[in-house]
Amino acid sequence: MKRLLAMAGATALLLGLSGAAMAQGKTITLGAAVQLTGSLANTGRYYRDAYQLAIDAINAKGGVKVKGESYKLALDLLDNESDVNLGVRQYVQLVTRDKVNFLLGPFNSNDALDDSSVAEKYEVPMVEGGGASGQIFARGYKYIFGTLPPADEYYRSTVEMLGKLDPKVRTVALVAADDSFDVSVAKGTRKLLEKAGLKVVVDEQYRENSGDFSSILSLIKSRQPDAILWSGHEPEALNFIRQAKSLNANPKYFYSFTVGVPTADFRTALGKDADYAFGMTPWLPSERLTDEWFGNAAAFATLYRQKYGYDPDYHAASAVADVETFVKAIEAAGTLDPKTVRDAIAKVDFHCLYAHVKYAANGQIDLPQTVIQIQDGKLVAIYAESLINKPLYPIPPWDKRG
Amino acid sequence: MLRWAAIAAVALLLALLPLYGDAVTIQYGINALLVAVLAQAWNILGGFTGYASFGNSTFYGLGTYGTAIAMAQFGLPFWTGLLLGAALAMLCALLVGIPILRLRGPYFAIATLGLSAALSALVANLDIAGRNIGLILPLTRNDTLFYEASLALLAAATLAVAWLSASRFGMGLIAIREDEDAAAVMGVNTTLYKVVALVLSALFTAVAGGIHAYWITFIDPASAFDSTLNVRMVIMTVFGGPGTVLGPVVGAFILSAIYEALASSISTAAALFFGIVIVLAVIFMPRGLVDLGWGFRRMGPRYLLETVRQYRL
């Protein structure tokens, strides 16, 4: 009997834990479960910091106006410990127990895939800036919106630029990981290349998290493509470059990566070997991107660095756009009713420090990538609709570098 | 009599939870119940025969994929998916068990170690399983269904173990654990017994995987064939009391609660503290919570010192 009492007690204890309701004054609460610890914490921190910075900036300028009344924004942020099951549970908690008004997203496509189901189940809109996979937006969900550009368009600006460079690229090696995001990239890129009349001479998929590229690199050595278009994750990109150097495997003119190039980690890890690498980013902290609350993207980047001690990248800017989307939509809707706000989000159309925010019918925004290159250890913007700076092209082979 | 009445009361209390618990509690309940099923299923082979299986995360993955393939690729109803997943997992258990369980000792554990990685790689290259991209299941708004299904499954698994512990078959399994040679001499067909236990274990594990897949709505090879899940099954069973009827369930509930409490209060150090709890448990109660309960009744706090002395830790 005693044992059973103990058991019942333990059950009651575990059911009664976690989360007390938040006080609701004249505030609008945005809820999110983000990776603050665990394997994805390194990128998760961008979301925590950017959400908070955006909310502070908006509150400092008077908050959100709903029918003449002014509301402050508040953030209810939980740590999902990079655990998908915990994340789902926390989003349910945010909606049902903490009674947040709206949801912001986690980082990572797989998390967004699971967590968006909670938004859909409870019909509370979620705007996420951490998952780009097309799968999130292909399910016909009505309550999920995303501010990362679609994966299959990642190489559009790069392919466009290749058409304008001399010497001309005619053959391409396409190397992509086998996960959801990179398969979409490869699929989209194949179409883009076909349209541009470029020939794919190497088309290889590699297993996610595998560090060995020697067989793909020797294939590249023997077929001698003019360019390599590579897609995967940052640690794999580092491995690819290191192994290409040690095998002296070179494309004739050009190589580019979907990830890694914009981050400072990539440049510190590779040192001089990072030079010449092309990449892409949907966002650069430029003064041309004006913003209602921060002034412009450059001012935002400075403020962010001052406050948190590291530079923001597109994850952070995308997170700010998520918060601003809610402000615009709530003010347009004139109510906090989730269904009305959801319809207002579908109609928002504004410029901010991240981009021109306007959601397509499936809920994802369209955003051209800016081609970038590492030149002498520095990140240089090269191409977006037209050439911005002079690229170092063609890329010299490994054995001819100083 | 009183004991059974109390168990029935707790079961009723749990079954009616959707009436008085809120949505978060139900979410938590689904996770805790499914993990308890996994621990209970692991207990059937691991607890009774002493053969540690690291293949149970494979059965879980097969159950997950069976359900997902049936629902996402063929539009079949949920229960068909569960059946398909269970069939796949039991077949796998049979194919793996027959050759390997003829061997004695640690070979079984070693042979099952690589199994989930191998199947994860296999699934990542199958078009019907969505390759490494994963599969998306249809969304359903009925969390009560998932909760009750998980509870029913745990009840079924626990009843199966209760029957096992009183049956001739269960005695045979225990005999294998205590002395396999002696068991064989007494006429226990050891290979057959072990394989049947493994298949039974695979059945419950796979159904738990199927329920989880439909609940979470998205699966990929990495999440389906997660080998850390297998480690959790072992820890929870050993914590609660291997080879007992209620031990694994109690162990799973308590460890889930500890994990949840640590996660919500001191999230960064949660993993560390969780580890400390496990270490203390292994030192002071190597035979599980259930044995601790009996021991305390018999000799009070002296039990802790006794176990430390007895196992020379």
Short mmCIF file of N, CA and C in Angstrom, two decimals, chain B residues 77-182:
data_model
loop_
_atom_site.label_atom_id
_atom_site.label_comp_id
_atom_site.label_asym_id
_atom_site.label_seq_id
_atom_site.Cartn_x
_atom_site.Cartn_y
_atom_site.Cartn_z
N PRO B 77 -5.46 3.34 -42.68
CA PRO B 77 -5.78 3.81 -41.32
C PRO B 77 -4.68 3.47 -40.32
N PHE B 78 -4.76 4.18 -39.20
CA PHE B 78 -3.74 4.10 -38.15
C PHE B 78 -3.50 2.66 -37.68
N TRP B 79 -4.57 1.92 -37.38
CA TRP B 79 -4.39 0.59 -36.80
C TRP B 79 -3.70 -0.36 -37.77
N THR B 80 -3.94 -0.17 -39.08
CA THR B 80 -3.24 -1.01 -40.06
C THR B 80 -1.74 -0.73 -39.97
N GLY B 81 -1.42 0.56 -39.81
CA GLY B 81 -0.03 0.95 -39.68
C GLY B 81 0.61 0.30 -38.48
N LEU B 82 -0.10 0.32 -37.36
CA LEU B 82 0.44 -0.31 -36.14
C LEU B 82 0.70 -1.79 -36.39
N LEU B 83 -0.24 -2.45 -37.06
CA LEU B 83 -0.08 -3.87 -37.35
C LEU B 83 1.14 -4.11 -38.23
N LEU B 84 1.26 -3.29 -39.27
CA LEU B 84 2.40 -3.44 -40.19
C LEU B 84 3.71 -3.24 -39.43
N GLY B 85 3.76 -2.19 -38.62
CA GLY B 85 4.98 -1.91 -37.85
C GLY B 85 5.31 -3.06 -36.91
N ALA B 86 4.28 -3.56 -36.22
CA ALA B 86 4.51 -4.66 -35.28
C ALA B 86 4.98 -5.90 -36.03
N ALA B 87 4.39 -6.16 -37.20
CA ALA B 87 4.78 -7.33 -37.97
C ALA B 87 6.24 -7.23 -38.41
N LEU B 88 6.61 -6.05 -38.90
CA LEU B 88 7.99 -5.82 -39.33
C LEU B 88 8.96 -6.07 -38.17
N ALA B 89 8.62 -5.49 -37.01
CA ALA B 89 9.53 -5.58 -35.87
C ALA B 89 9.64 -7.02 -35.38
N MET B 90 8.51 -7.74 -35.36
CA MET B 90 8.56 -9.12 -34.88
C MET B 90 9.33 -10.00 -35.84
N LEU B 91 9.17 -9.73 -37.13
CA LEU B 91 9.93 -10.48 -38.13
C LEU B 91 11.42 -10.23 -37.94
N CYS B 92 11.76 -8.97 -37.73
CA CYS B 92 13.16 -8.60 -37.51
C CYS B 92 13.70 -9.31 -36.27
N ALA B 93 12.89 -9.32 -35.19
CA ALA B 93 13.31 -9.96 -33.94
C ALA B 93 13.57 -11.45 -34.18
N LEU B 94 12.70 -12.06 -34.99
CA LEU B 94 12.83 -13.48 -35.28
C LEU B 94 14.12 -13.75 -36.06
N LEU B 95 14.34 -12.92 -37.10
CA LEU B 95 15.50 -13.11 -37.97
C LEU B 95 16.80 -12.89 -37.20
N VAL B 96 16.79 -11.91 -36.31
CA VAL B 96 18.00 -11.62 -35.54
C VAL B 96 18.14 -12.62 -34.40
N GLY B 97 17.00 -12.92 -33.76
CA GLY B 97 17.04 -13.74 -32.56
C GLY B 97 17.46 -15.18 -32.82
N ILE B 98 16.93 -15.80 -33.86
CA ILE B 98 17.20 -17.23 -34.06
C ILE B 98 18.69 -17.54 -34.18
N PRO B 99 19.43 -16.83 -35.05
CA PRO B 99 20.85 -17.17 -35.08
C PRO B 99 21.63 -16.70 -33.83
N ILE B 100 21.32 -15.49 -33.35
CA ILE B 100 22.18 -14.93 -32.31
C ILE B 100 21.86 -15.47 -30.93
N LEU B 101 20.59 -15.74 -30.66
CA LEU B 101 20.24 -16.19 -29.32
C LEU B 101 20.61 -17.65 -29.08
N ARG B 102 21.13 -18.32 -30.10
CA ARG B 102 21.68 -19.66 -29.87
C ARG B 102 22.98 -19.54 -29.09
N LEU B 103 23.59 -18.37 -29.22
CA LEU B 103 24.83 -18.15 -28.49
C LEU B 103 24.52 -17.73 -27.07
N ARG B 104 25.49 -17.92 -26.19
CA ARG B 104 25.31 -17.52 -24.80
C ARG B 104 26.09 -16.24 -24.53
N GLY B 105 25.73 -15.61 -23.40
CA GLY B 105 26.55 -14.51 -22.90
C GLY B 105 26.44 -13.24 -23.70
N PRO B 106 27.54 -12.48 -23.75
CA PRO B 106 27.48 -11.11 -24.24
C PRO B 106 27.32 -10.98 -25.75
N TYR B 107 27.38 -12.10 -26.50
CA TYR B 107 27.34 -11.99 -27.95
C TYR B 107 26.08 -11.30 -28.43
N PHE B 108 24.97 -11.60 -27.73
CA PHE B 108 23.69 -11.03 -28.15
C PHE B 108 23.74 -9.50 -28.07
N ALA B 109 24.24 -8.99 -26.94
CA ALA B 109 24.32 -7.54 -26.77
C ALA B 109 25.18 -6.92 -27.86
N ILE B 110 26.33 -7.56 -28.13
CA ILE B 110 27.25 -7.03 -29.13
C ILE B 110 26.60 -7.03 -30.51
N ALA B 111 25.93 -8.16 -30.82
CA ALA B 111 25.35 -8.28 -32.16
C ALA B 111 24.23 -7.28 -32.38
N THR B 112 23.49 -6.94 -31.31
CA THR B 112 22.38 -6.02 -31.51
C THR B 112 22.82 -4.56 -31.51
N LEU B 113 24.07 -4.33 -31.03
CA LEU B 113 24.55 -2.95 -30.93
C LEU B 113 24.48 -2.19 -32.26
N GLY B 114 24.95 -2.84 -33.31
CA GLY B 114 25.03 -2.14 -34.59
C GLY B 114 23.74 -2.15 -35.39
N LEU B 115 22.76 -2.89 -34.89
CA LEU B 115 21.55 -3.14 -35.67
C LEU B 115 20.81 -1.86 -36.05
N SER B 116 20.65 -0.96 -35.07
CA SER B 116 19.82 0.21 -35.38
C SER B 116 20.54 1.14 -36.35
N ALA B 117 21.86 1.22 -36.25
CA ALA B 117 22.60 2.05 -37.21
C ALA B 117 22.46 1.48 -38.61
N ALA B 118 22.52 0.13 -38.70
CA ALA B 118 22.42 -0.52 -40.01
C ALA B 118 21.05 -0.26 -40.62
N LEU B 119 19.99 -0.43 -39.81
CA LEU B 119 18.65 -0.25 -40.35
C LEU B 119 18.36 1.21 -40.68
N SER B 120 18.94 2.11 -39.88
CA SER B 120 18.78 3.52 -40.18
C SER B 120 19.39 3.85 -41.54
N ALA B 121 20.57 3.27 -41.83
CA ALA B 121 21.21 3.50 -43.13
C ALA B 121 20.39 2.89 -44.25
N LEU B 122 19.81 1.72 -43.98
CA LEU B 122 18.99 1.04 -44.99
C LEU B 122 17.77 1.89 -45.33
N VAL B 123 17.07 2.33 -44.29
CA VAL B 123 15.85 3.12 -44.48
C VAL B 123 16.16 4.43 -45.21
N ALA B 124 17.35 5.01 -44.92
CA ALA B 124 17.72 6.28 -45.54
C ALA B 124 17.93 6.13 -47.04
N ASN B 125 17.97 4.89 -47.53
CA ASN B 125 18.15 4.68 -48.96
C ASN B 125 16.95 4.05 -49.64
N LEU B 126 15.84 3.97 -48.91
CA LEU B 126 14.64 3.38 -49.49
C LEU B 126 13.66 4.48 -49.90
N ASP B 127 13.23 4.45 -51.15
CA ASP B 127 12.30 5.48 -51.61
C ASP B 127 10.97 5.41 -50.88
N ILE B 128 10.52 4.19 -50.61
CA ILE B 128 9.21 4.04 -49.98
C ILE B 128 9.20 4.61 -48.57
N ALA B 129 10.39 4.66 -47.94
CA ALA B 129 10.49 5.21 -46.58
C ALA B 129 10.88 6.69 -46.61
N GLY B 130 10.81 7.30 -47.79
CA GLY B 130 11.13 8.73 -47.86
C GLY B 130 12.61 9.03 -47.77
N ARG B 131 13.47 8.03 -48.00
CA ARG B 131 14.92 8.18 -47.89
C ARG B 131 15.30 8.90 -46.60
N ASN B 132 16.33 9.74 -46.66
CA ASN B 132 16.76 10.42 -45.43
C ASN B 132 15.91 11.65 -45.14
N ILE B 133 14.97 11.97 -46.03
CA ILE B 133 14.17 13.18 -45.87
C ILE B 133 13.11 12.99 -44.80
N GLY B 134 12.67 11.77 -44.65
CA GLY B 134 11.64 11.51 -43.65
C GLY B 134 10.24 11.52 -44.24
N LEU B 135 9.28 11.16 -43.42
CA LEU B 135 7.89 11.07 -43.86
C LEU B 135 7.02 11.97 -43.00
N ILE B 136 5.99 12.51 -43.62
CA ILE B 136 5.05 13.36 -42.90
C ILE B 136 3.72 12.64 -42.77
N LEU B 137 3.23 12.53 -41.55
CA LEU B 137 1.96 11.86 -41.32
C LEU B 137 0.85 12.89 -41.22
N PRO B 138 -0.38 12.44 -41.52
CA PRO B 138 -1.50 13.39 -41.43
C PRO B 138 -1.68 13.89 -40.00
N LEU B 139 -2.16 15.11 -39.88
CA LEU B 139 -2.35 15.72 -38.56
C LEU B 139 -3.70 15.32 -37.99
N THR B 140 -3.72 14.95 -36.71
CA THR B 140 -5.01 14.74 -36.06
C THR B 140 -5.04 15.55 -34.77
N ARG B 141 -6.21 16.07 -34.44
CA ARG B 141 -6.28 16.96 -33.28
C ARG B 141 -6.63 16.21 -32.01
N ASN B 142 -6.59 14.88 -32.04
CA ASN B 142 -7.12 14.10 -30.93
C ASN B 142 -6.01 13.59 -30.01
N ASP B 143 -5.52 14.45 -29.11
CA ASP B 143 -4.46 14.02 -28.22
C ASP B 143 -4.95 13.02 -27.18
N THR B 144 -6.23 13.08 -26.84
CA THR B 144 -6.80 12.12 -25.90
C THR B 144 -6.64 10.69 -26.42
N LEU B 145 -6.85 10.54 -27.74
CA LEU B 145 -6.69 9.23 -28.36
C LEU B 145 -5.28 8.70 -28.13
N PHE B 146 -4.27 9.56 -28.36
CA PHE B 146 -2.89 9.11 -28.19
C PHE B 146 -2.62 8.74 -26.73
N TYR B 147 -3.18 9.55 -25.85
CA TYR B 147 -2.98 9.27 -24.43
C TYR B 147 -3.59 7.92 -24.05
N GLU B 148 -4.84 7.72 -24.42
CA GLU B 148 -5.52 6.47 -24.04
C GLU B 148 -4.87 5.27 -24.71
N ALA B 149 -4.45 5.45 -25.97
CA ALA B 149 -3.78 4.35 -26.67
C ALA B 149 -2.48 3.98 -25.96
N SER B 150 -1.73 4.99 -25.53
CA SER B 150 -0.47 4.72 -24.83
C SER B 150 -0.73 4.02 -23.51
N LEU B 151 -1.78 4.47 -22.81
CA LEU B 151 -2.12 3.88 -21.52
C LEU B 151 -2.55 2.42 -21.70
N ALA B 152 -3.37 2.19 -22.73
CA ALA B 152 -3.84 0.83 -22.99
C ALA B 152 -2.66 -0.08 -23.32
N LEU B 153 -1.72 0.46 -24.09
CA LEU B 153 -0.55 -0.33 -24.45
C LEU B 153 0.28 -0.66 -23.22
N LEU B 154 0.44 0.32 -22.34
CA LEU B 154 1.21 0.07 -21.12
C LEU B 154 0.50 -0.97 -20.27
N ALA B 155 -0.82 -0.88 -20.19
CA ALA B 155 -1.58 -1.86 -19.42
C ALA B 155 -1.38 -3.25 -20.01
N ALA B 156 -1.45 -3.33 -21.35
CA ALA B 156 -1.29 -4.63 -22.01
C ALA B 156 0.10 -5.19 -21.74
N ALA B 157 1.12 -4.33 -21.86
CA ALA B 157 2.49 -4.80 -21.64
C ALA B 157 2.67 -5.26 -20.20
N THR B 158 2.11 -4.49 -19.27
CA THR B 158 2.27 -4.83 -17.85
C THR B 158 1.52 -6.12 -17.51
N LEU B 159 0.32 -6.29 -18.07
CA LEU B 159 -0.43 -7.53 -17.84
C LEU B 159 0.35 -8.72 -18.42
N ALA B 160 0.94 -8.49 -19.60
CA ALA B 160 1.72 -9.57 -20.21
C ALA B 160 2.88 -9.97 -19.29
N VAL B 161 3.54 -8.97 -18.71
CA VAL B 161 4.66 -9.27 -17.82
C VAL B 161 4.15 -9.93 -16.53
N ALA B 162 2.98 -9.47 -16.05
CA ALA B 162 2.41 -10.07 -14.83
C ALA B 162 2.11 -11.55 -15.08
N TRP B 163 1.52 -11.84 -16.23
CA TRP B 163 1.24 -13.22 -16.58
C TRP B 163 2.54 -14.02 -16.67
N LEU B 164 3.53 -13.36 -17.34
CA LEU B 164 4.83 -13.99 -17.55
C LEU B 164 5.45 -14.42 -16.23
N SER B 165 5.41 -13.51 -15.26
CA SER B 165 6.14 -13.76 -14.02
C SER B 165 5.51 -14.91 -13.24
N ALA B 166 4.25 -15.24 -13.54
CA ALA B 166 3.60 -16.32 -12.81
C ALA B 166 3.55 -17.61 -13.62
N SER B 167 3.93 -17.52 -14.91
CA SER B 167 3.72 -18.68 -15.78
C SER B 167 4.95 -19.58 -15.83
N ARG B 168 4.74 -20.76 -16.36
CA ARG B 168 5.82 -21.71 -16.56
C ARG B 168 6.88 -21.12 -17.49
N PHE B 169 6.36 -20.42 -18.53
CA PHE B 169 7.27 -19.79 -19.50
C PHE B 169 8.19 -18.77 -18.80
N GLY B 170 7.59 -17.97 -17.94
CA GLY B 170 8.37 -16.97 -17.21
C GLY B 170 9.40 -17.61 -16.30
N MET B 171 8.99 -18.70 -15.64
CA MET B 171 9.94 -19.43 -14.77
C MET B 171 11.13 -19.91 -15.60
N GLY B 172 10.81 -20.37 -16.81
CA GLY B 172 11.88 -20.82 -17.71
C GLY B 172 12.85 -19.69 -18.01
N LEU B 173 12.30 -18.49 -18.25
CA LEU B 173 13.15 -17.34 -18.54
C LEU B 173 14.05 -17.02 -17.35
N ILE B 174 13.45 -17.04 -16.15
CA ILE B 174 14.23 -16.75 -14.95
C ILE B 174 15.32 -17.80 -14.75
N ALA B 175 14.95 -19.05 -15.04
CA ALA B 175 15.93 -20.13 -14.93
C ALA B 175 17.12 -19.88 -15.85
N ILE B 176 16.83 -19.35 -17.05
CA ILE B 176 17.92 -19.05 -17.99
C ILE B 176 18.84 -17.99 -17.39
N ARG B 177 18.22 -16.99 -16.74
CA ARG B 177 19.02 -15.93 -16.15
C ARG B 177 19.91 -16.47 -15.02
N GLU B 178 19.34 -17.33 -14.20
CA GLU B 178 20.08 -17.81 -13.03
C GLU B 178 21.17 -18.81 -13.41
N ASP B 179 20.85 -19.73 -14.29
CA ASP B 179 21.85 -20.70 -14.72
C ASP B 179 21.37 -21.38 -15.99
N GLU B 180 21.94 -20.97 -17.11
CA GLU B 180 21.40 -21.43 -18.38
C GLU B 180 21.62 -22.93 -18.60
N ASP B 181 22.77 -23.44 -18.14
CA ASP B 181 23.04 -24.88 -18.29
C ASP B 181 22.02 -25.70 -17.53
N ALA B 182 21.80 -25.29 -16.28
CA ALA B 182 20.85 -26.02 -15.45
C ALA B 182 19.47 -26.00 -16.08
#
